[in-house]
Short mmCIF file of C-alpha atoms and ligand atoms in Angstrom, two decimals:
data_model
loop_
_atom_site.label_atom_id
_atom_site.label_comp_id
_atom_site.label_asym_id
_atom_site.label_seq_id
_atom_site.Cartn_x
_atom_site.Cartn_y
_atom_site.Cartn_z
CA MET A 1 85.66 87.72 108.20
CA LYS A 2 88.23 89.71 106.26
CA ILE A 3 88.04 93.32 107.54
CA LEU A 4 89.99 96.24 106.10
CA VAL A 5 90.65 98.83 108.81
CA LEU A 6 91.25 102.39 107.54
CA ASN A 7 92.62 105.30 109.48
CA ALA A 8 92.43 108.31 107.07
CA GLY A 9 94.28 111.48 107.99
CA SER A 10 94.41 114.69 106.10
CA SER A 11 97.30 113.51 103.89
CA SER A 12 97.67 109.90 104.71
CA ILE A 13 95.77 106.56 104.98
CA LYS A 14 96.95 103.78 107.32
CA TYR A 15 95.45 100.41 106.62
CA GLN A 16 95.45 96.83 107.93
CA LEU A 17 93.68 93.83 106.54
CA ILE A 18 92.75 91.62 109.50
CA VAL A 19 90.97 88.23 109.74
CA ILE A 20 88.53 87.97 112.67
CA PRO A 21 88.29 85.70 114.54
CA GLY A 22 91.95 84.77 114.88
CA ASN A 23 93.40 88.26 114.61
CA GLN A 24 95.55 87.42 111.65
CA VAL A 25 97.02 90.47 109.95
CA LEU A 26 97.18 89.61 106.19
CA ALA A 27 98.67 92.92 105.08
CA GLN A 28 99.26 96.41 106.36
CA GLY A 29 100.76 99.70 105.33
CA LEU A 30 100.55 103.37 104.74
CA VAL A 31 99.74 105.76 101.93
CA GLU A 32 101.44 109.06 102.77
CA ARG A 33 101.90 112.66 101.51
CA ILE A 34 98.55 112.49 99.49
CA GLY A 35 98.15 115.62 97.43
CA GLU A 36 101.88 116.59 97.68
CA ALA A 37 104.50 116.76 94.96
CA GLN A 38 105.88 113.31 95.89
CA GLY A 39 103.80 110.66 97.81
CA ALA A 40 104.48 107.15 98.86
CA VAL A 41 102.75 103.83 99.31
CA HIS A 42 104.06 101.14 101.72
CA TYR A 43 102.72 97.60 101.85
CA GLN A 44 103.73 94.64 103.89
CA SER A 45 102.43 91.09 103.87
CA ALA A 46 103.92 87.90 105.32
CA ASP A 47 106.06 87.45 102.16
CA HIS A 48 106.39 90.77 100.48
CA GLN A 49 107.27 94.38 101.32
CA ILE A 50 106.72 97.18 98.75
CA ASP A 51 107.67 100.82 99.08
CA GLU A 52 106.71 102.90 96.07
CA GLU A 53 107.20 106.63 95.52
CA GLY A 54 104.94 108.49 93.14
CA VAL A 55 102.31 111.24 92.93
CA ILE A 56 99.12 110.44 94.81
CA PRO A 57 96.73 113.22 93.89
CA ASN A 58 93.90 112.35 96.28
CA HIS A 59 92.52 109.78 98.78
CA LYS A 60 90.68 107.93 96.03
CA ALA A 61 93.92 107.35 94.10
CA GLY A 62 95.60 106.29 97.46
CA LEU A 63 92.96 103.76 98.26
CA GLU A 64 92.87 102.40 94.72
CA LYS A 65 96.61 101.76 95.05
CA VAL A 66 96.02 99.91 98.24
CA ALA A 67 93.26 97.79 96.55
CA ASN A 68 95.59 97.06 93.64
CA LEU A 69 98.37 95.94 95.94
CA LEU A 70 96.01 93.74 98.05
CA LEU A 71 94.75 92.18 94.75
CA ASP A 72 98.12 91.91 93.00
CA PRO A 73 98.33 88.39 91.48
CA GLU A 74 101.94 87.88 92.66
CA LYS A 75 102.32 89.92 95.85
CA GLY A 76 98.72 90.45 96.91
CA VAL A 77 96.68 88.53 99.54
CA LEU A 78 93.23 88.67 97.91
CA LYS A 79 91.74 87.16 94.77
CA SER A 80 88.89 89.63 94.50
CA ALA A 81 87.82 92.87 96.24
CA GLY A 82 84.64 90.97 97.18
CA GLU A 83 86.59 88.96 99.73
CA ILE A 84 86.63 92.08 101.98
CA GLN A 85 83.31 91.79 103.91
CA ALA A 86 83.63 94.96 105.94
CA VAL A 87 85.68 98.15 106.01
CA GLY A 88 86.21 99.68 109.48
CA HIS A 89 86.79 103.37 109.58
CA ARG A 90 88.40 105.21 112.43
CA VAL A 91 86.37 108.38 112.83
CA VAL A 92 87.78 110.91 115.27
CA HIS A 93 84.64 112.81 116.26
CA GLY A 94 81.26 111.33 116.84
CA GLY A 95 80.04 114.25 119.02
CA SER A 96 77.16 113.18 121.44
CA TYR A 97 75.44 111.25 118.61
CA PHE A 98 77.43 108.03 118.53
CA VAL A 99 77.87 105.94 121.67
CA GLN A 100 78.98 102.89 119.81
CA THR A 101 80.31 101.48 116.61
CA THR A 102 77.84 102.14 113.79
CA ILE A 103 77.07 100.80 110.26
CA ILE A 104 77.47 103.77 107.89
CA ASP A 105 74.50 105.06 105.90
CA ASP A 106 73.67 108.45 104.47
CA ARG A 107 72.46 109.69 107.89
CA VAL A 108 75.75 108.76 109.55
CA LYS A 109 77.79 110.42 106.87
CA LYS A 110 75.71 113.60 107.35
CA VAL A 111 76.39 113.65 111.02
CA ILE A 112 80.07 113.13 110.50
CA LYS A 113 79.98 116.03 108.16
CA ASP A 114 77.95 118.20 110.55
CA LEU A 115 80.76 117.61 113.05
CA PHE A 116 83.48 119.05 110.82
CA PRO A 117 83.74 122.26 112.92
CA LEU A 118 84.46 120.19 116.01
CA ALA A 119 87.29 118.19 114.33
CA PRO A 120 88.38 120.24 111.31
CA LEU A 121 91.67 118.35 110.77
CA HIS A 122 90.23 114.81 111.09
CA ASN A 123 86.57 114.37 110.24
CA PRO A 124 86.84 115.59 106.66
CA ALA A 125 89.66 113.09 106.02
CA ASN A 126 87.67 110.38 107.73
CA LEU A 127 84.57 111.06 105.55
CA ALA A 128 86.78 111.15 102.39
CA GLY A 129 88.04 107.67 103.38
CA ILE A 130 84.48 106.47 103.75
CA GLU A 131 83.28 107.84 100.41
CA VAL A 132 86.25 106.38 98.58
CA ALA A 133 85.94 102.96 100.27
CA GLU A 134 82.28 102.79 99.30
CA LYS A 135 83.34 103.09 95.63
CA VAL A 136 86.46 100.85 95.82
CA PHE A 137 84.79 98.19 97.96
CA PRO A 138 81.09 98.42 97.02
CA ASN A 139 80.09 95.01 98.43
CA ALA A 140 81.58 95.57 101.85
CA ARG A 141 79.74 96.91 104.86
CA GLN A 142 81.25 100.26 105.85
CA VAL A 143 81.36 100.65 109.61
CA ALA A 144 82.46 103.69 111.66
CA VAL A 145 84.42 103.38 114.98
CA PHE A 146 84.51 106.70 116.84
CA ASP A 147 87.39 107.84 119.01
CA THR A 148 84.88 109.73 121.18
CA ALA A 149 82.40 106.80 121.68
CA PHE A 150 84.10 105.19 124.61
CA HIS A 151 83.92 108.40 126.51
CA GLN A 152 80.16 108.97 126.14
CA THR A 153 79.76 107.30 129.58
CA ILE A 154 81.54 110.27 131.25
CA PRO A 155 78.89 111.76 133.51
CA GLU A 156 77.57 115.32 133.27
CA VAL A 157 79.51 116.38 136.43
CA ALA A 158 82.72 115.66 134.59
CA HIS A 159 81.90 116.44 130.97
CA ARG A 160 80.33 119.91 131.49
CA TYR A 161 82.34 123.15 131.56
CA ALA A 162 81.33 125.86 133.97
CA ILE A 163 80.27 128.36 131.26
CA PRO A 164 76.70 129.58 130.56
CA ASN A 165 74.35 126.72 129.78
CA LYS A 166 73.43 127.84 126.28
CA PHE A 167 76.95 126.97 125.17
CA TYR A 168 76.33 123.40 126.14
CA GLU A 169 72.76 123.21 124.94
CA LYS A 170 73.05 125.07 121.71
CA GLU A 171 76.71 124.87 120.74
CA HIS A 172 77.42 121.40 122.25
CA ILE A 173 80.53 122.68 124.04
CA ARG A 174 81.58 119.93 126.45
CA LEU A 175 84.26 117.37 127.04
CA TYR A 176 84.17 114.67 124.41
CA GLY A 177 87.50 112.88 124.89
CA PHE A 178 89.73 111.15 122.39
CA HIS A 179 92.01 108.07 121.97
CA GLY A 180 88.82 106.12 122.97
CA THR A 181 89.73 102.99 120.95
CA SER A 182 93.10 102.71 122.63
CA HIS A 183 91.82 103.28 126.17
CA GLN A 184 89.03 100.81 125.60
CA TYR A 185 91.34 98.19 124.15
CA VAL A 186 93.80 98.31 127.05
CA SER A 187 91.08 98.38 129.63
CA LYS A 188 89.51 95.22 128.19
CA LYS A 189 92.90 93.57 128.17
CA ALA A 190 93.49 94.70 131.80
CA ILE A 191 90.09 93.36 132.91
CA ALA A 192 90.89 90.00 131.28
CA TYR A 193 94.40 89.95 132.65
CA LEU A 194 93.35 90.73 136.24
CA GLY A 195 90.13 88.94 136.06
CA ASN A 196 88.26 91.77 137.62
CA ASP A 197 85.60 93.77 135.71
CA LYS A 198 84.85 95.98 138.65
CA ALA A 199 88.42 97.33 138.96
CA LYS A 200 89.24 100.99 139.15
CA PHE A 201 91.87 101.74 136.40
CA ILE A 202 93.73 104.70 135.22
CA SER A 203 94.86 104.18 131.64
CA ILE A 204 97.77 106.39 130.55
CA HIS A 205 98.13 106.65 126.76
CA LEU A 206 101.50 108.28 126.01
CA GLY A 207 102.34 108.60 122.37
CA ASN A 208 102.64 111.71 120.15
CA GLY A 209 99.27 112.61 121.57
CA CYS A 210 98.84 111.83 125.27
CA SER A 211 95.81 111.29 127.43
CA MET A 212 94.60 109.62 130.66
CA THR A 213 91.19 108.00 131.45
CA ALA A 214 89.65 107.12 134.73
CA ILE A 215 87.89 103.71 134.12
CA GLN A 216 85.41 102.15 136.54
CA ASP A 217 83.37 98.95 135.83
CA GLY A 218 84.85 98.97 132.30
CA LYS A 219 83.47 102.46 131.59
CA SER A 220 85.25 105.76 130.98
CA ILE A 221 84.23 108.14 133.74
CA ASP A 222 86.72 111.01 133.20
CA HIS A 223 89.35 111.85 130.69
CA SER A 224 92.17 114.45 130.28
CA LEU A 225 91.50 115.56 126.71
CA GLY A 226 88.35 117.64 126.35
CA PHE A 227 86.40 119.55 123.74
CA GLY A 228 89.41 119.21 121.42
CA PRO A 229 92.61 117.16 121.74
CA MET A 230 94.70 119.88 123.48
CA ASN A 231 93.87 119.62 127.19
CA GLY A 232 95.66 117.64 129.96
CA LEU A 233 99.06 116.06 129.56
CA ILE A 234 102.18 117.60 128.03
CA MET A 235 102.36 116.01 124.61
CA GLY A 236 104.96 115.91 121.74
CA THR A 237 103.95 119.30 120.29
CA ARG A 238 100.87 120.25 122.41
CA SER A 239 100.99 122.13 125.68
CA GLY A 240 98.23 120.29 127.45
CA ASP A 241 96.71 122.22 130.42
CA ILE A 242 97.42 125.94 130.25
CA ASP A 243 95.68 128.86 131.93
CA GLN A 244 93.13 130.39 129.48
CA SER A 245 94.61 133.83 130.44
CA VAL A 246 97.73 132.92 128.42
CA VAL A 247 95.63 132.56 125.25
CA LEU A 248 93.90 135.97 125.92
CA TYR A 249 97.35 137.57 126.66
CA LEU A 250 98.78 136.20 123.44
CA GLN A 251 95.92 137.64 121.45
CA GLN A 252 95.17 140.84 123.27
CA SER A 253 98.67 142.00 124.35
CA LEU A 254 101.05 140.27 121.99
CA GLY A 255 98.86 140.57 118.89
CA TYR A 256 98.68 136.81 117.94
CA SER A 257 95.79 135.83 115.68
CA ALA A 258 93.59 132.92 116.60
CA GLU A 259 95.34 130.90 113.94
CA GLU A 260 98.78 131.72 115.32
CA VAL A 261 97.76 130.75 118.83
CA ALA A 262 96.38 127.43 117.57
CA ASN A 263 99.64 126.83 115.77
CA LEU A 264 101.68 127.65 118.72
CA LEU A 265 99.78 125.54 121.23
CA GLN A 266 99.20 122.54 118.94
CA LYS A 267 102.33 122.31 116.80
CA LYS A 268 105.14 124.24 118.53
CA SER A 269 104.57 123.56 122.28
CA GLY A 270 104.80 120.53 124.57
CA MET A 271 108.12 118.65 124.62
CA LEU A 272 109.12 120.28 121.36
CA GLY A 273 108.61 123.76 122.65
CA LEU A 274 110.61 122.92 125.79
CA THR A 275 113.51 120.98 124.32
CA GLY A 276 113.57 121.45 120.53
CA SER A 277 112.60 117.82 119.98
CA ASN A 278 109.27 116.02 120.15
CA ASP A 279 110.88 112.54 120.13
CA LEU A 280 111.20 111.25 123.62
CA ARG A 281 114.13 109.11 122.78
CA ASP A 282 116.17 112.19 121.88
CA ILE A 283 115.06 113.98 125.05
CA GLU A 284 115.97 110.98 127.21
CA SER A 285 119.43 110.76 125.81
CA ALA A 286 120.02 114.51 126.15
CA SER A 287 118.77 114.22 129.73
CA ALA A 288 121.26 111.37 130.42
CA LYS A 289 124.03 113.54 129.16
CA GLY A 290 123.10 116.19 131.70
CA ASP A 291 121.06 118.64 129.49
CA PRO A 292 119.18 120.62 132.15
CA MET A 293 116.22 121.58 129.83
CA ALA A 294 115.68 117.91 128.87
CA GLN A 295 115.72 116.98 132.53
CA LEU A 296 113.22 119.67 133.39
CA ALA A 297 110.92 118.70 130.47
CA LEU A 298 110.91 114.99 131.60
CA ALA A 299 110.21 116.17 135.17
CA MET A 300 107.33 118.40 134.02
CA ASN A 301 105.87 115.71 131.89
CA ALA A 302 105.84 113.17 134.74
CA TYR A 303 104.60 115.69 137.27
CA ARG A 304 101.56 116.43 135.12
CA ILE A 305 100.78 112.72 134.83
CA LYS A 306 101.12 112.37 138.62
CA LYS A 307 98.59 115.27 139.16
CA TYR A 308 96.04 113.36 137.01
CA ILE A 309 96.72 110.07 138.83
CA GLY A 310 95.98 111.80 142.11
CA SER A 311 92.78 113.44 140.90
CA TYR A 312 91.38 110.30 139.28
CA ALA A 313 92.26 108.23 142.38
CA ALA A 314 90.25 110.83 144.30
CA ILE A 315 87.17 110.87 142.08
CA MET A 316 87.08 107.00 141.96
CA ASN A 317 87.66 106.81 145.72
CA GLY A 318 90.38 104.22 145.11
CA LEU A 319 92.64 102.70 142.59
CA ASP A 320 93.34 99.10 141.58
CA ALA A 321 95.66 99.49 138.60
CA LEU A 322 97.62 101.93 136.44
CA ILE A 323 97.99 100.99 132.76
CA PHE A 324 100.80 102.40 130.67
CA THR A 325 100.42 102.21 126.88
CA ALA A 326 101.40 103.62 123.42
CA GLY A 327 104.94 104.46 122.17
CA ILE A 328 106.15 106.18 125.38
CA GLY A 329 104.09 104.31 127.87
CA GLU A 330 105.14 100.92 126.48
CA ASN A 331 108.78 101.69 125.89
CA SER A 332 110.00 104.46 128.28
CA ASP A 333 111.14 103.06 131.60
CA VAL A 334 112.41 106.54 132.38
CA ILE A 335 108.92 108.19 132.19
CA ARG A 336 107.29 105.27 134.05
CA GLN A 337 109.87 105.57 136.86
CA LEU A 338 109.48 109.29 137.13
CA VAL A 339 105.69 108.93 137.35
CA CYS A 340 105.75 106.15 139.94
CA THR A 341 108.33 107.60 142.24
CA ASP A 342 107.21 108.85 145.68
CA MET A 343 103.66 107.53 145.18
CA GLU A 344 103.58 105.15 148.21
CA PHE A 345 100.82 107.26 149.79
CA LEU A 346 98.57 106.07 146.94
CA GLY A 347 99.82 102.45 147.21
CA ILE A 348 101.90 102.71 144.07
CA ALA A 349 105.38 101.16 144.19
CA LEU A 350 107.40 100.27 141.08
CA ASP A 351 109.79 97.30 140.77
CA GLN A 352 112.94 98.83 139.25
CA GLU A 353 114.09 95.61 137.62
CA LYS A 354 110.76 94.66 136.08
CA ASN A 355 110.35 98.24 134.81
CA LYS A 356 113.52 97.91 132.78
CA ILE A 357 112.53 94.67 130.95
CA ARG A 358 111.70 95.22 127.34
CA SER A 359 108.85 93.21 125.98
CA LYS A 360 105.97 93.39 123.52
CA SER A 361 103.63 91.46 125.86
CA ILE A 362 101.28 92.53 128.55
CA ARG A 363 103.12 92.66 131.88
CA THR A 364 103.01 93.95 135.48
CA ILE A 365 105.92 96.03 136.81
CA GLN A 366 104.87 96.71 140.40
CA HIS A 367 106.94 95.91 143.47
CA PRO A 368 105.46 93.09 145.72
CA SER A 369 104.73 95.80 148.26
CA SER A 370 102.55 97.81 145.87
CA LYS A 371 98.82 97.82 146.48
CA VAL A 372 98.19 99.08 142.98
CA GLN A 373 99.03 96.91 140.08
CA ILE A 374 101.13 98.64 137.38
CA LEU A 375 100.47 97.20 133.99
CA VAL A 376 102.22 97.81 130.62
CA ILE A 377 99.83 96.81 127.76
CA PRO A 378 100.76 97.31 124.12
CA THR A 379 97.83 99.07 122.50
CA ASN A 380 96.41 97.92 119.09
CA GLU A 381 93.78 100.32 117.84
CA GLU A 382 93.47 98.54 114.45
CA LEU A 383 92.65 95.23 116.14
CA GLU A 384 90.15 96.90 118.43
CA ILE A 385 88.46 98.54 115.43
CA ALA A 386 88.41 95.15 113.54
CA GLU A 387 86.88 93.33 116.53
CA GLN A 388 84.25 96.03 117.02
CA VAL A 389 83.40 95.88 113.24
CA TYR A 390 83.18 92.07 113.41
CA MET A 391 80.82 92.14 116.35
CA LYS A 392 78.64 94.84 114.69
CA VAL A 393 78.46 93.19 111.28
CA LYS A 394 77.79 89.72 112.76
CA GLY A 395 75.02 91.06 114.90
CA ASN A 396 73.21 92.72 111.88
P1 AMP B 1 103.05 106.68 119.23
O1 AMP B 1 102.32 107.97 118.89
O2 AMP B 1 102.32 105.72 120.08
O3 AMP B 1 103.71 106.00 117.99
O4 AMP B 1 104.43 107.15 120.11
C1 AMP B 1 105.40 107.98 119.64
C2 AMP B 1 106.29 108.37 120.87
O5 AMP B 1 106.85 107.21 121.42
C3 AMP B 1 107.49 109.23 120.32
O6 AMP B 1 107.62 110.34 121.26
C4 AMP B 1 108.69 108.31 120.55
O7 AMP B 1 109.83 108.98 120.92
C5 AMP B 1 108.19 107.45 121.70
N1 AMP B 1 108.97 106.21 121.76
C6 AMP B 1 108.98 105.16 120.90
N2 AMP B 1 109.96 104.20 121.29
C7 AMP B 1 110.50 104.67 122.41
C8 AMP B 1 111.48 104.20 123.32
N3 AMP B 1 112.12 102.99 123.06
N4 AMP B 1 111.83 104.95 124.37
C9 AMP B 1 111.27 106.12 124.62
N5 AMP B 1 110.26 106.64 123.85
C10 AMP B 1 109.95 105.94 122.71
#
């Protein structure tokens, strides 16, 4: 089955055309800067690479460009649009309504729309992607894969906030969680690799956005992001955990508007706020040259991850494996080492040599004395979406 996976953002569309079973990627690419003065379309297949600049007024124009490239008689990979049997859409927020991958109909689109206030940056773009794909690929099944779905198994004791009940019951304020597709993908890989579907895992997704999930029996039981994607770990530009009093102080004493606070905590904080860069590679090289702020930022980053490892080991009453994934988790031996140092009490001991090996494959990097396995697993959200779409469409 040829499945087109779409990840529509506010001004971009990432896409991959994948054949399942077999996991063959026929083409992939990105449409960027939609609606801006100058946009771009990137396309890569086994034999061709295309990078085109030009105005892309809206998502429909962007997706039509993608369709034209896929169907191009010379450089394309399809003979007709009808070859695409399903389009899998990454949808960021599914609220409490969607616990699994769902075939899209008018009711599903309405719920995605009703959830705009909970994900104002993402859900409108995701819905735009769906509506455009329905027109461009009218014969394909449209399927939604929700970032929040994997976390719907988090029990009430963990997903409720201690505020008056009406905010939960009427306003649906609770922990939802994000990056679910990535956490689900790496946890399935870890279960297969270790041959243990009852294991207690902590998956640590460290990219531009960062989050951790406690996983037991293959299910998410707690997670560091919450109602929105700001809580928990220190991220590229987001602060992660911060005392709510700081928000009140910024507004009540320093005169910040709600919008300014949101901008500060989402776009100007985290590693960027501490060091001036949100790219971990720059921060690591500054730290290696002795920059004290870069060293402190790395130490703070790892310290926060350690605190979550400790709390998740406590709530699971044990720990079988840590999983590092995403851009930083897969590539930064520096962060992995800082996180795993002085963790013998929890049975975590890193092998320094294995940690330094660079590889694109799943691997373990613990010392033989370690009780806990330490896995590095490359994430692949597009493949996870394609596999889920395949199972859903096949079963219908
Ligand atoms: P992602 O959002 O998963 O693409 O991850 C982006 C983050 O991964 C950025 O902060 C990059 O600096 C970081 N990253 C990518 N490659 C490396 C590397 N070789 N070493 C350290 N950090 C890296």
